[in-house]
CSV table of N, CA and C in Angstrom, one decimal:
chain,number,residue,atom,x,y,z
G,1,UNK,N,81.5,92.8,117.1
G,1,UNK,CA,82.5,92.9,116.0
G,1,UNK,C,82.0,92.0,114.8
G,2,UNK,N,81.3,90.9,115.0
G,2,UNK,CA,81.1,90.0,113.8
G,2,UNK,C,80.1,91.1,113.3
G,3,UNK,N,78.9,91.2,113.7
G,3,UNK,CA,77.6,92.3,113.3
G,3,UNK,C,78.6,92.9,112.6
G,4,UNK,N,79.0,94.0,112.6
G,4,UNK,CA,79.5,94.7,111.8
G,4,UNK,C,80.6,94.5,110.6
G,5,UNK,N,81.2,93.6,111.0
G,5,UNK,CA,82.1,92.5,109.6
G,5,UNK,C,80.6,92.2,108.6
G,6,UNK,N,80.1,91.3,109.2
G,6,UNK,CA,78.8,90.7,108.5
G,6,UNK,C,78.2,91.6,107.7
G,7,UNK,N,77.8,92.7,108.2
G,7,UNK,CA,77.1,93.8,107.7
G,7,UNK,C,78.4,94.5,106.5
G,8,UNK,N,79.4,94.8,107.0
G,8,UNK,CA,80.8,95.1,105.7
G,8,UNK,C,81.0,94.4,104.7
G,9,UNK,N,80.9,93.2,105.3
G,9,UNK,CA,80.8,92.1,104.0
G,9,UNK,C,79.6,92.2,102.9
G,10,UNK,N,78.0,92.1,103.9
G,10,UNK,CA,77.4,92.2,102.8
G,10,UNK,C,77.2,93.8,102.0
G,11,UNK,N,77.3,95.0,102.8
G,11,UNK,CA,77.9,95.9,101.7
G,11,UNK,C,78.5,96.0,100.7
G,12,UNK,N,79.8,95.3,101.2
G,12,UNK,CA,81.1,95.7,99.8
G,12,UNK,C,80.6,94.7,99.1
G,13,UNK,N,80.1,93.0,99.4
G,13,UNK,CA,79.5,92.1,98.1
G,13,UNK,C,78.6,92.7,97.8
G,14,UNK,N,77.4,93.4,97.9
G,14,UNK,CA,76.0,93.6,97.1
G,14,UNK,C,77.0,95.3,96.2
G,15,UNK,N,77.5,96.1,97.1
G,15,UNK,CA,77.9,97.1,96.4
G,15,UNK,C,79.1,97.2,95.5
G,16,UNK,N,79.8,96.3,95.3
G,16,UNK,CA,80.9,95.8,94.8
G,16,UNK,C,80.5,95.1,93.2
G,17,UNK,N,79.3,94.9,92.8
G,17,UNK,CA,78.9,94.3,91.3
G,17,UNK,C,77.5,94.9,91.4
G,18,UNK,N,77.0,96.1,92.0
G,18,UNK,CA,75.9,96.4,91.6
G,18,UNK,C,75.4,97.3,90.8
G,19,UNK,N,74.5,96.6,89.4
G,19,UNK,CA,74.7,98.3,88.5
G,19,UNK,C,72.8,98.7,89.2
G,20,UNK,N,72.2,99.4,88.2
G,20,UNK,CA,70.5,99.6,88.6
G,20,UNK,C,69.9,98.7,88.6
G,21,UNK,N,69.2,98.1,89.6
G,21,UNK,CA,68.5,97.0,89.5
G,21,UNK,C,66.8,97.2,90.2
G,22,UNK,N,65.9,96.3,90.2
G,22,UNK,CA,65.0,96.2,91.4
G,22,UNK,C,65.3,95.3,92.2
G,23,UNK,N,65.3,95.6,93.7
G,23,UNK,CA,65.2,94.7,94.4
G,23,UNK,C,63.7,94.1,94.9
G,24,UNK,N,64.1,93.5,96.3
G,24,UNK,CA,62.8,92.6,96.5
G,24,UNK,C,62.6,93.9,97.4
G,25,UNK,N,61.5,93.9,97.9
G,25,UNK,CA,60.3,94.2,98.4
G,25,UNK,C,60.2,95.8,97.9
G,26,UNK,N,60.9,96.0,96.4
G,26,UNK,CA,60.4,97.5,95.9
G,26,UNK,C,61.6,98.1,95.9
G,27,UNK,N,62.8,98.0,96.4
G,27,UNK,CA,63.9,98.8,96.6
G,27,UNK,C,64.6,98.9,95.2
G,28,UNK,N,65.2,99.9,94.9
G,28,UNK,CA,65.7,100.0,93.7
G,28,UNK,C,67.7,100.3,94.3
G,29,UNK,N,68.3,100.1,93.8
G,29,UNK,CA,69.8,99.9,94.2
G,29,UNK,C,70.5,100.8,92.8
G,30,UNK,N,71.1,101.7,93.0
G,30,UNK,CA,71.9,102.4,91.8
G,30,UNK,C,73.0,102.7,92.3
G,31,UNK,N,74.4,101.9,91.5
G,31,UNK,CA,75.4,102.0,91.8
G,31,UNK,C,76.5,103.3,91.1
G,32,UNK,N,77.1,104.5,91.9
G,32,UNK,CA,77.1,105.4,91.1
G,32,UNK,C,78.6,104.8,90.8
G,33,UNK,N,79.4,104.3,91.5
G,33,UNK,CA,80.9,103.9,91.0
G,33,UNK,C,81.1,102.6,92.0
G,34,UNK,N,82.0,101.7,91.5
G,34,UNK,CA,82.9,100.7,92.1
G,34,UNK,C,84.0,100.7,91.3
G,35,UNK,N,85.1,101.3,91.7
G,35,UNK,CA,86.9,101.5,91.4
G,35,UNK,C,88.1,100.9,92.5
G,36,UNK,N,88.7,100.1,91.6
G,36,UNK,CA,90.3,100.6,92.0
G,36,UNK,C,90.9,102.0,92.5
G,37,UNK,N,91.3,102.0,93.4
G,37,UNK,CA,91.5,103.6,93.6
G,37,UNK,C,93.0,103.2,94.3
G,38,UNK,N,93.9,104.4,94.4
G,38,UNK,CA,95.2,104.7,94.6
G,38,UNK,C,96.2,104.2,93.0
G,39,UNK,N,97.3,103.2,93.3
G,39,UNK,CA,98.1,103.0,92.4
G,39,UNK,C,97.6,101.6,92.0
G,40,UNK,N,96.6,102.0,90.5
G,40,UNK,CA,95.9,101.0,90.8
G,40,UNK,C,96.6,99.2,90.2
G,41,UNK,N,97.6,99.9,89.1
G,41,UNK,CA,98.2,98.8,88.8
G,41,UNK,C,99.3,98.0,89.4
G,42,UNK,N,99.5,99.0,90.5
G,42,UNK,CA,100.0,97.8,91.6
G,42,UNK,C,99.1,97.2,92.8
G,43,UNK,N,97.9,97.6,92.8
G,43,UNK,CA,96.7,96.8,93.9
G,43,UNK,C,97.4,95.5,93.6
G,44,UNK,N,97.4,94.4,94.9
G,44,UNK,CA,97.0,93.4,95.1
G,44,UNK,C,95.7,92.7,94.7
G,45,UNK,N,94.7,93.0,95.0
G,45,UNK,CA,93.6,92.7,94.4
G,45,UNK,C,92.7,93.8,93.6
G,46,UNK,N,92.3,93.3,92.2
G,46,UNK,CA,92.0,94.1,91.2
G,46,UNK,C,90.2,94.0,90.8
G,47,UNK,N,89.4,94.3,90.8
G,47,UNK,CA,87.8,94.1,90.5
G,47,UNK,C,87.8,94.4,89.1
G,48,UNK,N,86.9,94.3,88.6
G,48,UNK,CA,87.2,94.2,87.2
G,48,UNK,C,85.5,95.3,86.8
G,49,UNK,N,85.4,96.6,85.9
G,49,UNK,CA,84.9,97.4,86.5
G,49,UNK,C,83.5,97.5,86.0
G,50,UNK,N,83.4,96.5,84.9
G,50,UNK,CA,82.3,96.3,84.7
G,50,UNK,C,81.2,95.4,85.3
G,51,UNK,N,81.8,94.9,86.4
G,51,UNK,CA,80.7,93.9,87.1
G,51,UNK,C,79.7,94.2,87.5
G,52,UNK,N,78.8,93.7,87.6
G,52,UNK,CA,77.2,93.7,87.3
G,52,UNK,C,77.1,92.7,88.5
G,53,UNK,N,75.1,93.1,89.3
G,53,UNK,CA,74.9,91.5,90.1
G,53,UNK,C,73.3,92.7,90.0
G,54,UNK,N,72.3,91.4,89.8
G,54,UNK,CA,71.0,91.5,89.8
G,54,UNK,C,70.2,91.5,90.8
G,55,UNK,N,70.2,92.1,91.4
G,55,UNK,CA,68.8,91.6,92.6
G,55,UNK,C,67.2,91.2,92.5
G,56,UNK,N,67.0,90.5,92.3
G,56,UNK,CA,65.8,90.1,92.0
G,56,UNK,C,64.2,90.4,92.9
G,57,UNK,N,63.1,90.3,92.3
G,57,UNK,CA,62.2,90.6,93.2
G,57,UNK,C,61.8,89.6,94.3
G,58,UNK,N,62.3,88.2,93.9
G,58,UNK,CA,62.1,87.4,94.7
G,58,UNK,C,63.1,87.3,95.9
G,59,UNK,N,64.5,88.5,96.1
G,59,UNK,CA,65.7,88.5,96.7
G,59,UNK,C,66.5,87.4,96.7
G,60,UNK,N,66.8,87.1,95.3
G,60,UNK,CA,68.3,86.6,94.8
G,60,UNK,C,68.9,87.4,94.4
G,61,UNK,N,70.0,87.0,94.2
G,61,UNK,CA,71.5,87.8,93.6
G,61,UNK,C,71.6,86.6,92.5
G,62,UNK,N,72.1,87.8,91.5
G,62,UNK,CA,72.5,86.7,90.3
G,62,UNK,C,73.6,87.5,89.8
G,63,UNK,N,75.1,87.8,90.2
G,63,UNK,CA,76.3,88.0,90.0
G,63,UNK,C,76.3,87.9,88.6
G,64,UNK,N,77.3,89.1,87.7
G,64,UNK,CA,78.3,88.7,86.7
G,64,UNK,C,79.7,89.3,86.9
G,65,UNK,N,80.2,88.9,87.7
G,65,UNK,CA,81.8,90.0,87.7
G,65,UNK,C,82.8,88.9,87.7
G,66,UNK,N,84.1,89.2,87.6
G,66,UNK,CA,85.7,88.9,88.0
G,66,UNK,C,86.4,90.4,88.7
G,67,UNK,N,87.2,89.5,90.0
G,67,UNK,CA,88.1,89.4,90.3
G,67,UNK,C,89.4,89.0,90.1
G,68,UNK,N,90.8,89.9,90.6
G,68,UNK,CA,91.8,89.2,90.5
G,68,UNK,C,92.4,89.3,91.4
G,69,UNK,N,93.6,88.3,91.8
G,69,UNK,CA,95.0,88.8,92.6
G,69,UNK,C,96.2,88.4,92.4
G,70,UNK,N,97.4,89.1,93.0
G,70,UNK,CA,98.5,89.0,92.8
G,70,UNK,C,98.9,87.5,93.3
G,71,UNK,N,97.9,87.2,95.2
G,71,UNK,CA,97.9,86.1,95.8
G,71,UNK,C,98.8,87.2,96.8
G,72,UNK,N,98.5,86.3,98.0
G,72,UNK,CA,98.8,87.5,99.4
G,72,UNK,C,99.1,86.2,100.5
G,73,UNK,N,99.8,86.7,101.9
G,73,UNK,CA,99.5,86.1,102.8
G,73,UNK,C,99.3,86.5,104.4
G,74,UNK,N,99.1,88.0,103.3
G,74,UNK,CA,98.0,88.6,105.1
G,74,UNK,C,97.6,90.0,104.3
G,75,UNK,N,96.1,90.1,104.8
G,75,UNK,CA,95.4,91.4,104.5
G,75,UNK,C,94.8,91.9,106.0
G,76,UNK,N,95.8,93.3,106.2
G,76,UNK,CA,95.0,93.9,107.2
G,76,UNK,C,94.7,95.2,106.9
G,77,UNK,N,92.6,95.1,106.6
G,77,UNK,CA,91.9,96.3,106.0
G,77,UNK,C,91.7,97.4,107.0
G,78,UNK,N,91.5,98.3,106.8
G,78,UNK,CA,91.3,99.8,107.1
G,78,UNK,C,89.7,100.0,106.1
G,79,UNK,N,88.6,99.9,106.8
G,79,UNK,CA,87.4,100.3,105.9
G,79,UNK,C,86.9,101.8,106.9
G,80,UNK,N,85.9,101.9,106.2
G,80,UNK,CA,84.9,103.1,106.5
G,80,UNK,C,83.5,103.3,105.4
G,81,UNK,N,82.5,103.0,106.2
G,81,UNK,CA,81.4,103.2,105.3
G,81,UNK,C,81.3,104.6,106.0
G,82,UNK,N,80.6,105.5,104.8
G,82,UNK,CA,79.9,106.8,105.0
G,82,UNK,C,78.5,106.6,104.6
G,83,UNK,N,77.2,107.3,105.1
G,83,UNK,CA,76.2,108.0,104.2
G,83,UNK,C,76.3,109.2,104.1
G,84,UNK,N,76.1,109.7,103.2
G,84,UNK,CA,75.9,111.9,102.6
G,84,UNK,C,77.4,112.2,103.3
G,85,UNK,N,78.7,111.5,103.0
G,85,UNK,CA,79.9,112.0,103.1
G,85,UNK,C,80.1,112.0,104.9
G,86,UNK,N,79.0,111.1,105.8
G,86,UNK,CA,79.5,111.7,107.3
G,86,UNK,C,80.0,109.7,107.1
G,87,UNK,N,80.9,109.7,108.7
G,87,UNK,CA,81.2,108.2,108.9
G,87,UNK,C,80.3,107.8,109.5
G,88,UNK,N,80.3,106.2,109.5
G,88,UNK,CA,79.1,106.0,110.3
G,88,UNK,C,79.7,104.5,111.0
G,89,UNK,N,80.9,104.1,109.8
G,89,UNK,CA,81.6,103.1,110.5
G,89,UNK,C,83.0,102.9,110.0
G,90,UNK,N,83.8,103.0,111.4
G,90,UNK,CA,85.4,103.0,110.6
G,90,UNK,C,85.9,101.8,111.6
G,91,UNK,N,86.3,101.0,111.2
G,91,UNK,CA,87.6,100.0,111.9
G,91,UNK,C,88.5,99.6,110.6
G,92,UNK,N,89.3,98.3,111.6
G,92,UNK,CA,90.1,98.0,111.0
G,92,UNK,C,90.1,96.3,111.4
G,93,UNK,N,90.4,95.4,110.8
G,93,UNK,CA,90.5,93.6,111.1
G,93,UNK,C,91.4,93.3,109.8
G,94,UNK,N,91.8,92.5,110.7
G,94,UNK,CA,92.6,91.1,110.2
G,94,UNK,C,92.1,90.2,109.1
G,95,UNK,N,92.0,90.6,108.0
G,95,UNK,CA,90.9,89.6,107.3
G,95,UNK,C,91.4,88.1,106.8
G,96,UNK,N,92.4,87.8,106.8
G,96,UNK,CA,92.9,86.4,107.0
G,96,UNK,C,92.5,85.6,108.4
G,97,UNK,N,92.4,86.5,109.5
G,97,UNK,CA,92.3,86.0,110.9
G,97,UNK,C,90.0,86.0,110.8
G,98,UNK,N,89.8,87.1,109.6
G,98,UNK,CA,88.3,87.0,109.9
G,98,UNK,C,87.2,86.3,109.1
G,99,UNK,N,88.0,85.5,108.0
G,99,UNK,CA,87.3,84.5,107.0
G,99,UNK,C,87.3,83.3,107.4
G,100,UNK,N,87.8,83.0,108.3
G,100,UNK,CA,87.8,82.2,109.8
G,100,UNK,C,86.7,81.7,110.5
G,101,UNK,N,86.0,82.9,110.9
G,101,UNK,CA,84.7,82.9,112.2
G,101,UNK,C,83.9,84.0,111.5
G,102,UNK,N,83.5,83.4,110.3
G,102,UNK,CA,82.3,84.1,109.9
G,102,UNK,C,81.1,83.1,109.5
G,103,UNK,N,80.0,83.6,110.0
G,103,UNK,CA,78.9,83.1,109.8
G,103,UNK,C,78.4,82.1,108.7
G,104,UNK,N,77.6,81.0,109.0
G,104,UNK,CA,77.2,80.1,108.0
G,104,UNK,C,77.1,81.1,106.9
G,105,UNK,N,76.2,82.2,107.0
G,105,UNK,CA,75.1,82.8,105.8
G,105,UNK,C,76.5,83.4,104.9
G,106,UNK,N,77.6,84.2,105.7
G,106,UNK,CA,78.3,85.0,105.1
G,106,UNK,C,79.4,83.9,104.7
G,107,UNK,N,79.6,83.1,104.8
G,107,UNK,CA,80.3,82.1,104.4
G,107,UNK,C,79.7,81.5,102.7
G,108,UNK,N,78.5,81.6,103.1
G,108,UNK,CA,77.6,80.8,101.7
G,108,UNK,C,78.0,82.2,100.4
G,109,UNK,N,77.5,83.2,100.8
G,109,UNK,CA,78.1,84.2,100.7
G,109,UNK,C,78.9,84.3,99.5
G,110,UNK,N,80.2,84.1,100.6
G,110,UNK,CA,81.8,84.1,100.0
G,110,UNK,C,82.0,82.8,98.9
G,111,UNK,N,81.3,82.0,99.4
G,111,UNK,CA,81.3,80.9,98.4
G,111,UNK,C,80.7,81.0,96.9
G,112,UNK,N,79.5,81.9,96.8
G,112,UNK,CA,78.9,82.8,96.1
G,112,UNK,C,79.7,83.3,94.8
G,113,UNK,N,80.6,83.8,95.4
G,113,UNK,CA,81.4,85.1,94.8
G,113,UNK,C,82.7,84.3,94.8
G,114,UNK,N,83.1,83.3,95.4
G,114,UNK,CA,84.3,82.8,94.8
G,114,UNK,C,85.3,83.2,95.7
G,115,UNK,N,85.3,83.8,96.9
G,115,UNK,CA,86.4,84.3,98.0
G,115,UNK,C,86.7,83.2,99.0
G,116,UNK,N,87.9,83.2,98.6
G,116,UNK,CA,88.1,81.9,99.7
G,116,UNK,C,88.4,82.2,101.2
G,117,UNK,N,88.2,80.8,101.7
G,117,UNK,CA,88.3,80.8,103.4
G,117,UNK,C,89.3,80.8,104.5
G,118,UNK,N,90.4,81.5,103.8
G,118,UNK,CA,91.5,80.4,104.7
G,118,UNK,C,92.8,81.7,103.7
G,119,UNK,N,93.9,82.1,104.4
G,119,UNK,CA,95.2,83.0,104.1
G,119,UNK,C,96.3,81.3,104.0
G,120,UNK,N,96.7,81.2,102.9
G,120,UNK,CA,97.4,82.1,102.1
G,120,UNK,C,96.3,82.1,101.4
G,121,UNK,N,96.6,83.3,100.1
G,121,UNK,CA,95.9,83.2,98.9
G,121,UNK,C,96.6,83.3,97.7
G,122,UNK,N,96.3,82.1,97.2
G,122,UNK,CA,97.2,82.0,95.6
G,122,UNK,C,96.6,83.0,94.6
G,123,UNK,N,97.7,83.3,93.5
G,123,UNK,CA,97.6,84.5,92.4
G,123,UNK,C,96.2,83.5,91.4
G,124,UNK,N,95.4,84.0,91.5
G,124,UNK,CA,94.2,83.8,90.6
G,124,UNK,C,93.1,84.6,90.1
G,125,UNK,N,92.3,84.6,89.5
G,125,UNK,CA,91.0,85.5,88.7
G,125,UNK,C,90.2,84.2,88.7
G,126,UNK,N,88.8,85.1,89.3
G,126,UNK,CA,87.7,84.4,89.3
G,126,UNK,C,86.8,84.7,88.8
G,127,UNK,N,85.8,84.1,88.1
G,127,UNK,CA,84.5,84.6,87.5
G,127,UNK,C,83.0,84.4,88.1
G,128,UNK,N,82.1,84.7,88.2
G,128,UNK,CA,81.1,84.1,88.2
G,128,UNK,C,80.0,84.5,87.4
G,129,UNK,N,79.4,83.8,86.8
G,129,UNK,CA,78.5,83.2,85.9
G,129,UNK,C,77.2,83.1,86.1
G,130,UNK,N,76.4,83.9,86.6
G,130,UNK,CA,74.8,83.4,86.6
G,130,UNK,C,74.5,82.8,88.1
G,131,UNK,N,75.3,82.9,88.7
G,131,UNK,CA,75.3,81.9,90.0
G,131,UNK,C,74.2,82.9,90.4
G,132,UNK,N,73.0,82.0,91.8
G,132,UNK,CA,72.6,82.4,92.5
G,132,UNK,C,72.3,82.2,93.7
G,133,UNK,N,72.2,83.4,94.4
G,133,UNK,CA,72.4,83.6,96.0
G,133,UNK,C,71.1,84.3,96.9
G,134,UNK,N,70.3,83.9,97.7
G,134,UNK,CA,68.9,83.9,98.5
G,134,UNK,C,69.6,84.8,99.2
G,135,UNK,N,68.9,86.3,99.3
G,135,UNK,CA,69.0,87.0,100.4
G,135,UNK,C,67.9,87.5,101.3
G,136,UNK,N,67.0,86.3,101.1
G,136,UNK,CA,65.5,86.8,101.8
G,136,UNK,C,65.7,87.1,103.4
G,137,UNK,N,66.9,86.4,103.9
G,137,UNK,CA,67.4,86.3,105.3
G,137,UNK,C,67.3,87.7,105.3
G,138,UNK,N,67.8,88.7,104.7
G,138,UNK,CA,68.7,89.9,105.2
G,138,UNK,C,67.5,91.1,104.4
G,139,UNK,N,66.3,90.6,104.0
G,139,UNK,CA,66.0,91.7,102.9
G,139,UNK,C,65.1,92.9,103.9
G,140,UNK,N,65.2,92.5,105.4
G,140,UNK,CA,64.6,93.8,106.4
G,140,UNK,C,65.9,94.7,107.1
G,141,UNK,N,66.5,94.1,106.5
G,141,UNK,CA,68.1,95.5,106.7
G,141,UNK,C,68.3,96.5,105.3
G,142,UNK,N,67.5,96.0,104.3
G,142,UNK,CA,67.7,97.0,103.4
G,142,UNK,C,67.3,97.9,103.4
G,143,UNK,N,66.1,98.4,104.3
G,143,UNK,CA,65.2,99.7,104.3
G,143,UNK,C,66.3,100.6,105.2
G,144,UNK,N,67.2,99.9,105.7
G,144,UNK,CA,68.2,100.7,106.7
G,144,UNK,C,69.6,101.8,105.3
G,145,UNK,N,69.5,101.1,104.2
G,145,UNK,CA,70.2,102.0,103.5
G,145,UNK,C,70.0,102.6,103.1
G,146,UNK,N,68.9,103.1,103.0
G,146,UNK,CA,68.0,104.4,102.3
G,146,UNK,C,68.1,105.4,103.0
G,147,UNK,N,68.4,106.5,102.4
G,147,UNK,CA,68.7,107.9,102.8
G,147,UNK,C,69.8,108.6,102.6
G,148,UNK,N,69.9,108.2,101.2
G,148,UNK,CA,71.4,108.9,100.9
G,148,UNK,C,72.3,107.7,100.6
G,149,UNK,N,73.8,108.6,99.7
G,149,UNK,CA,75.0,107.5,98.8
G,149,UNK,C,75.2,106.9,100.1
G,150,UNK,N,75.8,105.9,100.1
G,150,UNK,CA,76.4,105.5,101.0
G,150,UNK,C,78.0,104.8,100.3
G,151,UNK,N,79.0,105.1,101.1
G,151,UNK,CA,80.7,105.0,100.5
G,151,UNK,C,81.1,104.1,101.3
G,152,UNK,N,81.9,103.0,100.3
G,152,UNK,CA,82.6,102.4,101.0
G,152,UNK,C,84.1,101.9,100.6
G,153,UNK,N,85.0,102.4,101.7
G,153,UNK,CA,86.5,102.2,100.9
G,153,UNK,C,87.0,101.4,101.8
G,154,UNK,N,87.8,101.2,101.2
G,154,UNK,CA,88.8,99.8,101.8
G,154,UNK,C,90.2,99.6,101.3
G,155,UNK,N,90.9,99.8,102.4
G,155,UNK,CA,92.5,100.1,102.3
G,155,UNK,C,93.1,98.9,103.0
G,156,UNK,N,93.7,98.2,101.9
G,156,UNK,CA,94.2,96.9,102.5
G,156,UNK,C,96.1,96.9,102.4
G,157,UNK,N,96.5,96.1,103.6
G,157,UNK,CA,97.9,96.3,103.4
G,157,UNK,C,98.0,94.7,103.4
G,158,UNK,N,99.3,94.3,102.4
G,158,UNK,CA,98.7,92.9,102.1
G,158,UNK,C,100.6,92.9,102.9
G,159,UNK,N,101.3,91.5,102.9
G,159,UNK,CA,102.9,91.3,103.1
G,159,UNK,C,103.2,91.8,101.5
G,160,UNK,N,103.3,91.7,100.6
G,160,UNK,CA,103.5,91.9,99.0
G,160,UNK,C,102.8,93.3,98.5
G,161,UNK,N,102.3,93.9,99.2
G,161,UNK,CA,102.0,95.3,98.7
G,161,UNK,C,100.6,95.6,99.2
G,162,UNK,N,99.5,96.7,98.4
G,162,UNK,CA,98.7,97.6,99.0
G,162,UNK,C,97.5,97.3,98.2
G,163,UNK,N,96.3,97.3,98.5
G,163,UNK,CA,94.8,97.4,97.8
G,163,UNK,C,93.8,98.6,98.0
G,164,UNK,N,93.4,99.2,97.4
G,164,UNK,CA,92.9,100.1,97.4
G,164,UNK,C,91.1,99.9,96.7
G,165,UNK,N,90.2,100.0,97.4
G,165,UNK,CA,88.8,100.1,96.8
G,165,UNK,C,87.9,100.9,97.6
G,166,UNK,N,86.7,101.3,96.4
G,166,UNK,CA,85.7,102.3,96.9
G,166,UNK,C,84.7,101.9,96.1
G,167,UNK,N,83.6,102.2,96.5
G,167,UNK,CA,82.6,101.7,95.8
G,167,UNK,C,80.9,102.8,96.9
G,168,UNK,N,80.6,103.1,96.1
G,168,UNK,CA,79.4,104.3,96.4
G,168,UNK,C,77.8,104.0,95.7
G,169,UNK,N,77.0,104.0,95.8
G,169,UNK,CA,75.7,103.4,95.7
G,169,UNK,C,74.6,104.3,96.8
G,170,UNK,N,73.2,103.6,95.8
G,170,UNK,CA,72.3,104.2,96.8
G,170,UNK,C,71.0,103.4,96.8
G,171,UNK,N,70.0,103.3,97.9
G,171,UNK,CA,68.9,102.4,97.9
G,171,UNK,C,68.0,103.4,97.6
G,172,UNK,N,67.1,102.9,96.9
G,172,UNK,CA,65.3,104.1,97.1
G,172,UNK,C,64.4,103.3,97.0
G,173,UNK,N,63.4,103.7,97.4
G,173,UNK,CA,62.5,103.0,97.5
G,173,UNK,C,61.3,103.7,96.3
């Protein structure tokens, strides 16, 4: 179960601010959408839709996006990644119960991007700025996203209302 959080997390962060970039060892990353999707002005949590994140050749991340929220004090998500429109992973977790028992790396991660560790969550907007994040750890799982869009939505029910996100991308080499 962690594997697969770990691996959702680092999807939705790398495909959640990624516009065209080069990655490290040759991969090129082209984001075709990251949206708000359903009613979006009442989401709980809002992305902001021009966010950007760089991958570099040396496998850093160099983020520019914001985030917002209403502030919540339980999110339980409903995801599903697709490739070429088939599933390939659907659950559901606790994510106040999973920011908890997540990995040093995915922790450093979250810290990265400004997502905090711990339910409740106060009403705030975050930015990040130039920050950078080493993903040389993870850069022999990227030849695994090649072969087509790959989708990823995420349907969160918070106690105060509903979140909705999707976000679609593709690796080439």
């Amino acid at each position: 179960m962690e594997y697969s959080v770990g691996i959702l997390l680092l999807c939705l962060t790398i495909s959640s601010f990624l516009d065209y970039s080069l990655a490290c060892q040759g991969y090129k990353l082209k984001v075709h959408y990251l949206r708000n999707c359903g009613d979006i002005e009442k989401n709980v949590i809002k992305i902001q839709e021009n966010s950007t994140i760089k991958i570099t050749k040396d496998c850093q991340i160099v983020p520019n996006s914001c985030a917002e929220t209403a502030g919540f004090k339980t999110a339980l998500v409903k995801y599903q990644v697709s490739r070429n429109n088939i599933p390939i992973l659907k659950n559901q977790l606790d994510a106040c119960e999973m920011v908890t028992k997540v990995t040093a790396d995915m922790r450093n991660m979250m810290t990265l991007f400004g997502l905090p560790n711990k339910c409740p969550i106060e009403a705030m907007k975050k930015c990040d700025e130039g920050k950078t994040a080493d993903i040389d750890k993870f850069k022999k799982f990227i030849s695994l996203a090649v072969g087509g869009p790959i989708k990823i939505e995420l349907k969160i029910d918070h106690d105060n209302g509903k979140t909705c996100l999707e976000s679609e991308f593709e690796v080439v080499k």
